[in-house]
XYZ file of C-alpha atoms in Angstrom:
638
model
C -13.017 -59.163 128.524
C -12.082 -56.362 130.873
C -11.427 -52.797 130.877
C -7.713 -51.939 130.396
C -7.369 -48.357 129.899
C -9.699 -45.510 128.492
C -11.700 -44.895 125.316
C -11.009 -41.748 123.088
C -13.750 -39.508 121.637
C -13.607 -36.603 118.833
C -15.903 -34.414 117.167
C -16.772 -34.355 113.581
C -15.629 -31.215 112.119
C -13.739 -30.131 115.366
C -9.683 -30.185 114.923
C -7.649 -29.074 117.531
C -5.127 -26.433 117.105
C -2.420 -28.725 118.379
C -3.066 -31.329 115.604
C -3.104 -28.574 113.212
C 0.204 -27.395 114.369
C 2.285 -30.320 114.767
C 3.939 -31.752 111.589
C 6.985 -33.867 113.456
C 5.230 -37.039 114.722
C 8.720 -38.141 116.168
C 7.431 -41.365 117.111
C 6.816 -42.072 113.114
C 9.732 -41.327 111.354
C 9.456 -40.933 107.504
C 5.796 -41.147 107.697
C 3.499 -39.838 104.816
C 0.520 -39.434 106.756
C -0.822 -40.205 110.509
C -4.263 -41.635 111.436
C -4.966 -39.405 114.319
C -8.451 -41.667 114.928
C -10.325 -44.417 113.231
C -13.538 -45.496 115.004
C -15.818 -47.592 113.455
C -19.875 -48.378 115.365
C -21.672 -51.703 114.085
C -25.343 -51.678 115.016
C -28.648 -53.955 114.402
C -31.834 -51.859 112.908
C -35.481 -53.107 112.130
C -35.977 -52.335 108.664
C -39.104 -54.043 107.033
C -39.594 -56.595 109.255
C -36.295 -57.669 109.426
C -32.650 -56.652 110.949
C -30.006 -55.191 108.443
C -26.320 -53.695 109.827
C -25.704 -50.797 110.160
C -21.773 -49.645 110.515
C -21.048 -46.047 110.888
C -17.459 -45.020 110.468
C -14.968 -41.669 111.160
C -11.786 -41.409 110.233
C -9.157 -38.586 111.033
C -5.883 -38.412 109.003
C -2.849 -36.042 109.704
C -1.006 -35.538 106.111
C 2.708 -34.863 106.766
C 4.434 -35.093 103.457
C 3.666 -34.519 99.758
C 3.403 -38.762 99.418
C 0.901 -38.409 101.673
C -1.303 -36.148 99.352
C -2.733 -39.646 98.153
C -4.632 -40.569 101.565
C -7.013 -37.876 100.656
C -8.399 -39.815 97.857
C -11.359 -42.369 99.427
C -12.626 -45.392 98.200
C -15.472 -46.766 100.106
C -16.349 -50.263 98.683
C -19.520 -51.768 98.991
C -21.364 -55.340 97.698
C -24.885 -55.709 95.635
C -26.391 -59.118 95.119
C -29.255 -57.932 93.401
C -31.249 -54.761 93.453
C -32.965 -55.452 96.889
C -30.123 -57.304 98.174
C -27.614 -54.433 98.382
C -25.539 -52.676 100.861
C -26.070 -48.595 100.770
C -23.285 -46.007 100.949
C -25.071 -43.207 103.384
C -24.673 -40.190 104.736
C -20.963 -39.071 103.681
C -19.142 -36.217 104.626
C -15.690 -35.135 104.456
C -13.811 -31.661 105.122
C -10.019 -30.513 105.126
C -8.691 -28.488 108.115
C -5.631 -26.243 107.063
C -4.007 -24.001 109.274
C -3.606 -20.689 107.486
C -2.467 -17.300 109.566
C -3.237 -19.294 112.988
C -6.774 -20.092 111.619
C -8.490 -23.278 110.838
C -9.490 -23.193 106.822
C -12.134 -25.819 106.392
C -12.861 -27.127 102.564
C -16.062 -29.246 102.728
C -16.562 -32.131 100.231
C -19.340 -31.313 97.927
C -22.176 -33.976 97.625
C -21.631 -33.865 93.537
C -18.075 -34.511 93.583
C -18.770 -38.569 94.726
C -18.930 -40.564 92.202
C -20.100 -44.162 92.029
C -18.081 -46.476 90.103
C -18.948 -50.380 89.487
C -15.431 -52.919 90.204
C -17.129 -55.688 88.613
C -21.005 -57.582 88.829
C -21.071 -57.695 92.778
C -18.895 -54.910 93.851
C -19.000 -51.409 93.369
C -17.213 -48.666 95.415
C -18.265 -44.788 95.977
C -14.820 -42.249 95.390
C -14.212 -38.526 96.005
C -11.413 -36.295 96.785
C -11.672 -34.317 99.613
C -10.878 -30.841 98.553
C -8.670 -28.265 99.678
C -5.688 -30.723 101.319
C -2.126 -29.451 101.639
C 1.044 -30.810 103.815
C 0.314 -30.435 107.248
C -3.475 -30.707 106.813
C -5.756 -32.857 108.797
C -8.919 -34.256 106.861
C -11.648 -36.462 108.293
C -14.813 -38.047 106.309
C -17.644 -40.346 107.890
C -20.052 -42.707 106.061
C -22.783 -44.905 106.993
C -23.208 -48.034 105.659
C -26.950 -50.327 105.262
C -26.486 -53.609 104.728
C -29.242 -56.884 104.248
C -26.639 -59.586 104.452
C -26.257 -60.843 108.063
C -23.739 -62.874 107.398
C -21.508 -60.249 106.581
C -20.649 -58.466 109.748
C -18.142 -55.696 108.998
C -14.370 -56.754 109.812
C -11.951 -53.952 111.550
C -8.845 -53.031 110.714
C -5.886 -51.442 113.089
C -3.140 -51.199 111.397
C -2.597 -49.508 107.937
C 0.416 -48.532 105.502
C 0.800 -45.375 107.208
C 0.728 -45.329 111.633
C -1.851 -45.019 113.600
C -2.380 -43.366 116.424
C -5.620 -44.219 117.311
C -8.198 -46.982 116.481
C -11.454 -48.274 118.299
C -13.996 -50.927 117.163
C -17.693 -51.373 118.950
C -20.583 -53.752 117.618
C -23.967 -53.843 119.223
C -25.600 -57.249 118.770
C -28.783 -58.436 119.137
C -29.622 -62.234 120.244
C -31.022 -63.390 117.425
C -27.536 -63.637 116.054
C -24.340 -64.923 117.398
C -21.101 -64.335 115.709
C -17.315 -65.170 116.337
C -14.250 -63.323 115.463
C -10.529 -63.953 114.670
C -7.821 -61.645 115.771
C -5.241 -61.555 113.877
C -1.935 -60.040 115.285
C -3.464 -58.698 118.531
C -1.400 -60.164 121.787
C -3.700 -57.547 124.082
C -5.804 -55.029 123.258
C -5.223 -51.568 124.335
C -9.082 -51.509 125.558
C -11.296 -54.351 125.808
C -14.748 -54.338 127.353
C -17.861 -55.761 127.045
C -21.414 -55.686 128.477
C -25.462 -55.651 128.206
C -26.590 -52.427 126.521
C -28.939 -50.624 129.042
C -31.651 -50.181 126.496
C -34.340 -51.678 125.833
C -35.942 -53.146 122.634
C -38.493 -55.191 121.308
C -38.886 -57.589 117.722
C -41.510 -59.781 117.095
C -43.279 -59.852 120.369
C -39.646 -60.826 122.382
C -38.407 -57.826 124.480
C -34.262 -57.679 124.307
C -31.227 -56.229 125.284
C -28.082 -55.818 122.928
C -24.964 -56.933 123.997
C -21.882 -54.763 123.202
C -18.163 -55.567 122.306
C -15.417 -52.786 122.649
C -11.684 -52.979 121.305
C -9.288 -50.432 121.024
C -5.714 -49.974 119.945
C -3.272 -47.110 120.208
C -0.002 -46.060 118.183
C -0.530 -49.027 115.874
C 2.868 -49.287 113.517
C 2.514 -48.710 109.841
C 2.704 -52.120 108.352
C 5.398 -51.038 105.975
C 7.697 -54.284 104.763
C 5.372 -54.989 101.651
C 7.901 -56.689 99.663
C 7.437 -60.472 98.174
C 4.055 -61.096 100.592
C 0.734 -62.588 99.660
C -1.545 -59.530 100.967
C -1.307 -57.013 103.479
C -4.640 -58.648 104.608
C -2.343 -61.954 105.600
C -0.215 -59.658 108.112
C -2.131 -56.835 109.782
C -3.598 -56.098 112.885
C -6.887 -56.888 112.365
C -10.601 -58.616 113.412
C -12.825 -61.002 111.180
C -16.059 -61.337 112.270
C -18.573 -64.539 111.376
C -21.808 -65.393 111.798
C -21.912 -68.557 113.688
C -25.831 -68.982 114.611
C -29.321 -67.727 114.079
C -31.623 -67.942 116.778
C -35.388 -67.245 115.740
C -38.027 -66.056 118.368
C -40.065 -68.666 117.697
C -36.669 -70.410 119.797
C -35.475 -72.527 116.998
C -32.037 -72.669 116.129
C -29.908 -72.874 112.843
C -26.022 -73.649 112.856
C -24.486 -71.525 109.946
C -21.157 -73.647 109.848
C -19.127 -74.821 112.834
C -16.887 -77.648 110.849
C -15.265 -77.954 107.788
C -17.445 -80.834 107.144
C -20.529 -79.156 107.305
C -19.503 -76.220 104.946
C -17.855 -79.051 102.401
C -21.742 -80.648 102.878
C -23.652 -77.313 102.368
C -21.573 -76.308 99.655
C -21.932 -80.137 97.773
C -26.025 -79.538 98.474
C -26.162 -76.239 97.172
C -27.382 -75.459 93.149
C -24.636 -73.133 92.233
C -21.752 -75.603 93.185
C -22.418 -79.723 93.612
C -25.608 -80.036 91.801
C -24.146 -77.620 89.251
C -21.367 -80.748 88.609
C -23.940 -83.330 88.643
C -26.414 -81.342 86.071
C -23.031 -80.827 83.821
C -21.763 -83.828 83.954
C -25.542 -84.995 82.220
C -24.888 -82.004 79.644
C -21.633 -83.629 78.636
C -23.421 -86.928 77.940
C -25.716 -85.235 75.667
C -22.940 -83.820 73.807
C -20.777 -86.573 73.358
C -23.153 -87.900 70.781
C -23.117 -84.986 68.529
C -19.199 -83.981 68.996
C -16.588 -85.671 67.135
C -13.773 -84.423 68.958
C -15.637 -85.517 71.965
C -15.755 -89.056 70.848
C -11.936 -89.031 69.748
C -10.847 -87.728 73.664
C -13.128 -90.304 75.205
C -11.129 -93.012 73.339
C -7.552 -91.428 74.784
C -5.914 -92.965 78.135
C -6.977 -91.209 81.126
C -4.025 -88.583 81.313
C -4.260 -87.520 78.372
C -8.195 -87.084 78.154
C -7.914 -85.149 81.187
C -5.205 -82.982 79.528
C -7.547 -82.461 76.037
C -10.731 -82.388 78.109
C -9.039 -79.359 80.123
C -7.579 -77.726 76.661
C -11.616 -78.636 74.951
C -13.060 -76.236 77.890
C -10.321 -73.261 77.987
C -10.857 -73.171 73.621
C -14.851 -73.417 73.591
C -15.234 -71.441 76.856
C -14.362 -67.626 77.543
C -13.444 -66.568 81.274
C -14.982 -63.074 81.891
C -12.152 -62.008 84.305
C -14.694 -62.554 87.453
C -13.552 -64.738 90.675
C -15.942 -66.579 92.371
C -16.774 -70.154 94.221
C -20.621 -70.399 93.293
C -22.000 -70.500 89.697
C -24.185 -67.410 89.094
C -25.632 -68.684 86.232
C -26.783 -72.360 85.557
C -25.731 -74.790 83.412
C -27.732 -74.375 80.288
C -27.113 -70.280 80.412
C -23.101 -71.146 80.246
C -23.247 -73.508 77.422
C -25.265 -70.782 75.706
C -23.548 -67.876 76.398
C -19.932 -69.549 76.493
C -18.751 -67.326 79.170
C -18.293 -67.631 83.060
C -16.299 -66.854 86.169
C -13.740 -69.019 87.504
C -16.606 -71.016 89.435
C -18.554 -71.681 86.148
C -15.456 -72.658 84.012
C -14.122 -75.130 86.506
C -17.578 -76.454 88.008
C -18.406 -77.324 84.243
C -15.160 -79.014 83.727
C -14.976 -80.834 86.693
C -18.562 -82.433 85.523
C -17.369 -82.779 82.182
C -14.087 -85.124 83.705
C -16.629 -87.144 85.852
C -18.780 -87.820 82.247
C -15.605 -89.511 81.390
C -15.109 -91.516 84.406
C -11.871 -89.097 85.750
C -11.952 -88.945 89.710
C -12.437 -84.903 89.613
C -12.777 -82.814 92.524
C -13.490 -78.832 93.450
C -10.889 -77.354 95.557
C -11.694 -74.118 96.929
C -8.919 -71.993 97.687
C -8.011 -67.892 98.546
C -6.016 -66.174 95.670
C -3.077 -64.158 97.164
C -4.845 -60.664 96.957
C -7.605 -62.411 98.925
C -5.547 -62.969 101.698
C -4.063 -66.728 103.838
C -6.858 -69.618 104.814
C -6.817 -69.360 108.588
C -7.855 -73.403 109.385
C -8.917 -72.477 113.137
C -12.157 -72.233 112.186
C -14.429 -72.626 108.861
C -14.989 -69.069 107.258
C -16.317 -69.415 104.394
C -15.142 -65.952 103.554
C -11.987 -66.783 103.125
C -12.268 -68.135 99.795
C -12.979 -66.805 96.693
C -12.353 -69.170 93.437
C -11.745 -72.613 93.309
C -9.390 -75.038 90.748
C -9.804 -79.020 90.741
C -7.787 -81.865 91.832
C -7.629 -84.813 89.777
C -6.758 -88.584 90.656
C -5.264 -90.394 87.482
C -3.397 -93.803 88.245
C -3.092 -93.140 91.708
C -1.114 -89.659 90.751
C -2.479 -86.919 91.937
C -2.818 -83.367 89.746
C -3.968 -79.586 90.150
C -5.687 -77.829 87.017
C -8.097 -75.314 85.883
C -9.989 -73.837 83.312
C -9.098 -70.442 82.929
C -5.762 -69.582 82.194
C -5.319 -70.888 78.231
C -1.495 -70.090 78.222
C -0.520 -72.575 81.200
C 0.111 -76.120 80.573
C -1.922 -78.559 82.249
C -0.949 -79.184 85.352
C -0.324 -75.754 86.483
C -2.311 -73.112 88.639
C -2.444 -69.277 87.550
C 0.204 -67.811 89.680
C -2.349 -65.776 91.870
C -3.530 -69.046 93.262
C -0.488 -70.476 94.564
C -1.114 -69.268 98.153
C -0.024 -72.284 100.536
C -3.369 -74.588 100.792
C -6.555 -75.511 99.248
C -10.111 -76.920 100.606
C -10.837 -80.524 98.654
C -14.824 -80.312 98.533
C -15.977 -83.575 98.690
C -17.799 -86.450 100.993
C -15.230 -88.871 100.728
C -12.001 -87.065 99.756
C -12.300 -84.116 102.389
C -8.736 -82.361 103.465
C -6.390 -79.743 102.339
C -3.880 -79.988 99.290
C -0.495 -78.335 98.769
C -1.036 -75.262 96.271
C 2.890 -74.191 96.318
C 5.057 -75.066 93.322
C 8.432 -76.590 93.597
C 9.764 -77.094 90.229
C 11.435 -73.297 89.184
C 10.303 -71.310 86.243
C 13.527 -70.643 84.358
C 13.948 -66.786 82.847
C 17.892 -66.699 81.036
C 19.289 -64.087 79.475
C 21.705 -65.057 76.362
C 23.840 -61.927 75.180
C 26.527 -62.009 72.485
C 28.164 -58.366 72.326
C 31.027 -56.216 70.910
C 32.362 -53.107 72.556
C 32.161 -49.809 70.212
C 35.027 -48.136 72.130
C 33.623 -44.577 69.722
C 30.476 -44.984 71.173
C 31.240 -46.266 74.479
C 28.612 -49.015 73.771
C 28.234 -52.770 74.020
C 26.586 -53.581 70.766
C 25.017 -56.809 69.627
C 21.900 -59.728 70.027
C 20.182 -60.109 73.284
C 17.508 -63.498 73.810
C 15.509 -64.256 76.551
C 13.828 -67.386 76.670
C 11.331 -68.032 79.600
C 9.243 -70.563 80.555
C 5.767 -71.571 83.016
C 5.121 -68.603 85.162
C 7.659 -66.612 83.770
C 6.597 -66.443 80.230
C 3.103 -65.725 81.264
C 3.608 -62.718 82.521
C 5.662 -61.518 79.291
C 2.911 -63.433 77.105
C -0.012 -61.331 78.964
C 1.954 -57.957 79.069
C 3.871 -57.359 75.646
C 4.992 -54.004 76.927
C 6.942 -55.385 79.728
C 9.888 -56.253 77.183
C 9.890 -52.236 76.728
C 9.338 -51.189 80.072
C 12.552 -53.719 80.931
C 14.658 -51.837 78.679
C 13.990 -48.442 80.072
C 16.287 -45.779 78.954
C 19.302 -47.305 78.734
C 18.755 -49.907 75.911
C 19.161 -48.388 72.049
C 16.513 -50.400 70.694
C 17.866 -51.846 66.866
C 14.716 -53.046 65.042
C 11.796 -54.712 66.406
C 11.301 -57.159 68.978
C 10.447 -60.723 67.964
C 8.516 -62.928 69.852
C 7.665 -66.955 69.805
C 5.355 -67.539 66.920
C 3.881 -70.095 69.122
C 1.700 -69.584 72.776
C 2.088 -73.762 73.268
C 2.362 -73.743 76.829
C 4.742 -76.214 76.994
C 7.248 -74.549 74.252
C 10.160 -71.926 76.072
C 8.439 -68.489 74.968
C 11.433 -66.367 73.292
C 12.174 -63.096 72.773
C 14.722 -61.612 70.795
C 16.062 -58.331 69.989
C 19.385 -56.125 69.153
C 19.958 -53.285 71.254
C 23.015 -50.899 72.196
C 23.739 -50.415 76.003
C 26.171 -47.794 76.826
C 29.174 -48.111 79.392
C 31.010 -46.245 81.847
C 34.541 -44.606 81.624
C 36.440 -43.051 84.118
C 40.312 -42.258 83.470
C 40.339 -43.501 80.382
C 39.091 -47.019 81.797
C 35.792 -48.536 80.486
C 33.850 -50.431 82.383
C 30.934 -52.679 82.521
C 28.553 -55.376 84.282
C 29.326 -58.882 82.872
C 25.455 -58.991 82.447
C 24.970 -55.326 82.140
C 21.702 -54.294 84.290
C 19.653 -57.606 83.402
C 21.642 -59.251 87.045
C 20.254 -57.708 90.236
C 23.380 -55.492 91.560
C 20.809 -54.693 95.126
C 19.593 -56.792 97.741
C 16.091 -57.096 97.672
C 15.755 -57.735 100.610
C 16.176 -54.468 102.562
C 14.397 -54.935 107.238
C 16.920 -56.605 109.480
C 14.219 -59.133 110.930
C 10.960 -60.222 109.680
C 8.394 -61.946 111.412
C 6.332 -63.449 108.215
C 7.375 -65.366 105.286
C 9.382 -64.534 102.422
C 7.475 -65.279 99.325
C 8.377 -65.235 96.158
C 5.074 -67.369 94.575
C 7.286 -69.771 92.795
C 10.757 -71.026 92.970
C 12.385 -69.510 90.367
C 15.991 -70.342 88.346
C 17.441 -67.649 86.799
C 20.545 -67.739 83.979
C 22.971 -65.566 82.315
C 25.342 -66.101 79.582
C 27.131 -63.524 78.435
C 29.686 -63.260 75.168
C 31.785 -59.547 75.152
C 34.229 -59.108 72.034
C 36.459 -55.913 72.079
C 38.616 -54.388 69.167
C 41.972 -54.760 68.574
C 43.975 -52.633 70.712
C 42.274 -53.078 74.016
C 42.557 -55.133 76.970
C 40.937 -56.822 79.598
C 42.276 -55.553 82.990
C 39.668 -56.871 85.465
C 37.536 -59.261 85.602
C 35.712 -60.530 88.655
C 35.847 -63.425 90.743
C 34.585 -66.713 90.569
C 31.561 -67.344 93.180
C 30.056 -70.569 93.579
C 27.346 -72.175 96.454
C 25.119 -74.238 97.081
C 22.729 -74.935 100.205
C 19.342 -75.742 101.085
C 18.158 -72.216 100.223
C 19.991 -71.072 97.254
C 21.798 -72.889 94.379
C 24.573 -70.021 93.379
C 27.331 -69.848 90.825
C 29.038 -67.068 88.938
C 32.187 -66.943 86.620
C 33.708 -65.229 84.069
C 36.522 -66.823 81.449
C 39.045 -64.869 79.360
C 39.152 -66.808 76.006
C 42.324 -67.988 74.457
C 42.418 -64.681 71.968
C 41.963 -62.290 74.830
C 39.615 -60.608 73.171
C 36.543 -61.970 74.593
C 34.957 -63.011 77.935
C 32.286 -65.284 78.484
C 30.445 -64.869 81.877
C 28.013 -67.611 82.925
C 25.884 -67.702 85.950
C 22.575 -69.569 87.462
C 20.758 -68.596 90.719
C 17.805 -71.062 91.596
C 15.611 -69.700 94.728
C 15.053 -73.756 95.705
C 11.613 -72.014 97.430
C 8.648 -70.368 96.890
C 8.090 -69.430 100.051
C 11.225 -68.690 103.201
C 9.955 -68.862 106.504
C 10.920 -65.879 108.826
C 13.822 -68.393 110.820
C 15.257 -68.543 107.349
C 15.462 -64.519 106.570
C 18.851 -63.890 108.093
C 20.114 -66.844 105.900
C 18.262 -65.876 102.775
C 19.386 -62.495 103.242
C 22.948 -62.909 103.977
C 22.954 -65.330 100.571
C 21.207 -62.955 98.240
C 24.020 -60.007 99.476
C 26.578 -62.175 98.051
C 24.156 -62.859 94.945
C 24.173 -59.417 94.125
C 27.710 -58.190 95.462
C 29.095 -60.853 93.084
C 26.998 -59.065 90.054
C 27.561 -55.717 90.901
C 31.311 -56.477 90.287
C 32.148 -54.839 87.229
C 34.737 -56.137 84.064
C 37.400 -53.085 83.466
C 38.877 -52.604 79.496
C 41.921 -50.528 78.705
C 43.415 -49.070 75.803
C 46.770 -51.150 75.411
């Protein structure tokens, strides 16, 4: 590394009159809010006998706008394995500058306004609202944070949803720990610089130097374009750290993990994950004798006991919403308590396939929140759950034990984020997680106009299927929330009396939606606001995928009757397309009578994920997708 330009310093509670002033920032149009400096210090303490981190962090924020009110509302997250093995939250302060009659008005955060607030069984997070902030305020906070685990050295970001104008990183490390880093998005670093600390320190009779790392970056972008992405976390500008060795000062040496082999074999040897499988797998022997259902699925040909072994596990066993790789519990604790994370549910069942001789294997993978497996280099880190690959008849399938509402066969949506880790001896490699086949969503309307009402009256279904109609299964309020204002709601909603996964979930309902007149003309959208009429896709270039999850078909059918006395004047265009991208086509037919249209139209997204050499395409094909629906039918008075 070498030294490329010059560090920036700033003083806690110290705000210059020029930052107060300015509230352009003409290099960051439209921005909410400007990080004016984010520095963050990672350093190696004796504590006990042993080292814990300790990262120390300060963070300056310019709030331009209103929007930007929200940046003024921390949440400092933070991990606990147990009650020794936690991190600490330390040492946090926070004040608001706000320039009022050419003076600096400082509200300080008060110590009993942080509150600490638990995510789930490992992570909790410390929150407070730093008082007193206004448009054109700057605030800054600071925290330390203490923690045990080595292993986790803290990561750095750059970049951010809003700009940032500043944005240093610097970790001291001792050499009785070696780590690597990946950085992501960086082509050169503003300032880069490394060297031997000058001071001088002693552990366990070994006198030692640190060694320290310096980065810096200046007017970072705001990472903005947040549309159809996995995570911002997949995209930034940003450093993960890992620890790749321990050296001991007795001068023996441990490898943490430099292959995927070796983490596949630690993770096989470890008791939360492959002897987990093995000591479940001898569970489900024991219970074979005393279930009956049990001894009916063992008689079944392998497909199908794999398909009622994976339905036996997701109706005895409750998920309890938690993510994780390892078990945290063993096996006799889950079969009493009937509840687990992802790790326990699908550990378990992948034992329970192998009791019935099905070739089963863990797959560790990253949900999309969690962010892309980088393959460079074996971070463990970057996964947190894991489904199972299974080997029937030389065909291969993807399951898990969670989700009761998907069929077999399918991943929760939230996993299908491009690859999976096969953990096994043998059978080591990476599997496909994307989808190909669509989930269909089609919207059947049969409708009469109500010319005294100036509304389209009449029976709408919907009828959705895999993906789809779990998210309208899970979320019975998104029916309403689709309807918004517009909709005149006629009764009550029915739904599928059925959940069978593989049985179209349907949902029907009569409604009133009103339509627009000008001159004495009425007019309409062939599939009223249920079409998209707006291009989703908004940037001229894009640099990362376009993803969607899943491929998706969507279809409209549409019957309008009007009274006697009226007239169709215009009705749109037929559209039709097809390419290796999109499958397009759109028409509308006057019937014989002339008193009713039917328009008809399918648009299948043949991907679930558009690489950035395909944007221009995709976007140029979804502007006629939604310039052909945005046409509108015109009715006259004859």
């Amino acid at each position: 590394m070498s030294l490329n330009a010059q560090r920036e310093k700033i003083k806690f509670g110290s705000v210059s009159l020029s930052d107060l002033e300015n509230n352009e920032f003409q290099k960051y149009d439209d921005a909410e809010a400007v990080v004016l400096f984010d520095g963050g210090v990672t350093n190696f303490i004796e504590e006990e006998g042993r080292f814990i981190i300790v990262f120390e962090r300060t963070r300056r924020i310019k709030i331009l706008t209103k929007a930007g009110l929200d940046f003024s509302n921390i949440n400092i997250p933070y991990y606990q394995q147990d009650m020794r093995n936690t991190e600490l939250i330390n040492d946090i302060q926070a004040i608001s500058h706000t320039l009022v009659n050419g003076v600096d008005q400082k509200s300080v955060l008060n110590k009993a306004d942080i509150y600490d607030e638990k995510i789930n069984n490992n992570w909790h997070q410390k929150k407070f609202a730093i008082p007193g902030v206004k448009e054109g305020s700057v605030i800054e906070y600071s925290y330390t944070l203490k923690s045990p685990f080595m292993f986790n050295l803290p990561d750095w970001e750059f970049q951010s949803k809003i700009p940032t104008q500043y944005s240093e990183y610097e970790v001291h490390v001792v050499p009785f720990y070696e780590y690597t880093y990946l950085a992501q998005g960086v082509k050169n670093f503003d300032y880069t610089n490394s060297y031997i600390g000058t001071g001088s320190r002693r552990f366990a009779t070994i006198d030692f130097k640190e060694m320290v790392y310096e980065f810096a970056m200046k007017d970072t972008p705001a990472f903005t374009d947040i549309q159809y992405i996995t995570s911002m976390n997949d995209y930034i500008i940003k450093m993960d750290w890992q620890l790749a060795r321990i050296i001991r000062p007795n001068g023996s040496k441990e490898e943490i993990i430099t292959t995927w082999a070796q983490m596949v074999e630690s993770m096989l040897k470890s008791d939360n994950f492959g002897k987990f499988i093995k000591s479940s797998s001898k569970s489900v022997e024991k219970m074979i004798k005393d279930d009956q259902r049990l001894q009916e699925i063992s008689r079944l040909e392998n497909f199908e006991k794999a398909k009622q072994l994976t339905r036996y596990v997701k109706e005895n066993y409750n998920w309890n919403r938690m993510r994780g790789k390892y078990a945290s519990k063993n096996v006799k604790e889950f079969l009493n308590e009937t509840t687990g994370s992802t790790a326990e549910l699908n550990l378990f069942l992948i034992g329970m396939l192998r009791a019935f001789d099905i070739e089963a294997y863990p797959v560790v993978l990253s949900t999309r929140d969690h962010g892309k497996i980088k393959t460079d280099y074996p971070f463990e880190s970057f996964f947190n759950t894991l489904a199972i690959l299974l080997e029937i008849d030389q065909q291969f399938y993807l399951t898990e034990a969670t989700e009761k509402e998907l069929e077999f066969g399918k991943l929760p949506a939230e996993y299908l984020n491009e690859k999976g880790l096969i953990v096994d001896e043998e059978k080591q490699g990476w599997v496909d997680l994307n989808i190909t086949l669509p989930s269909l969503e089609s919207e059947d309307m049969k409708l009469k106009l109500n010319p005294s009402t100036l509304k389209l009256e009449g029976e709408f279904v919907k009828t959705l299927t895999d993906y789809d109609a779990l998210q309208y299964k899970r979320n019975k309020k998104l029916i309403h929330r689709e309807l918004t204002d517009s909709y005149g709601l006629i009764g009550d909603i029915q739904y599928s009396e059925t959940n069978s996964p593989s049985v179209p979930y349907i949902i029907k309902y009569e409604a009133t939606y009103p339509v627009s007149t000008f001159e004495g003309k009425i007019y309409f959208h062939p599939f009223l606001n249920k079409a998209p009429t707006i291009n989703p896709l908004k940037a001229e270039h894009r640099t990362y995928p376009v993803d969607f999850t899943y491929s998706q078909k969507k279809q409209f059918n549409t019957i309008i009757e009007i009274p006697d006395g009226y007239s169709f004047s215009v009705i749109p265009e037929s559209v039709q397309f097809s390419n290796p991208l999109i499958d397009f086509s759109f028409e509308v037919l006057l019937d014989p009578s002339k008193r009713k249209i039917i328009a008809i139209s399918t648009y299948v997204l043949k991907k679930s994920v558009y690489e950035p050499n395909e944007y221009k395409q995709l976007k140029s094909y979804l502007a006629q997708v939604t310039e052909a629906y945005a046409k509108q039918i015109t009715v006259e008075k004859q």
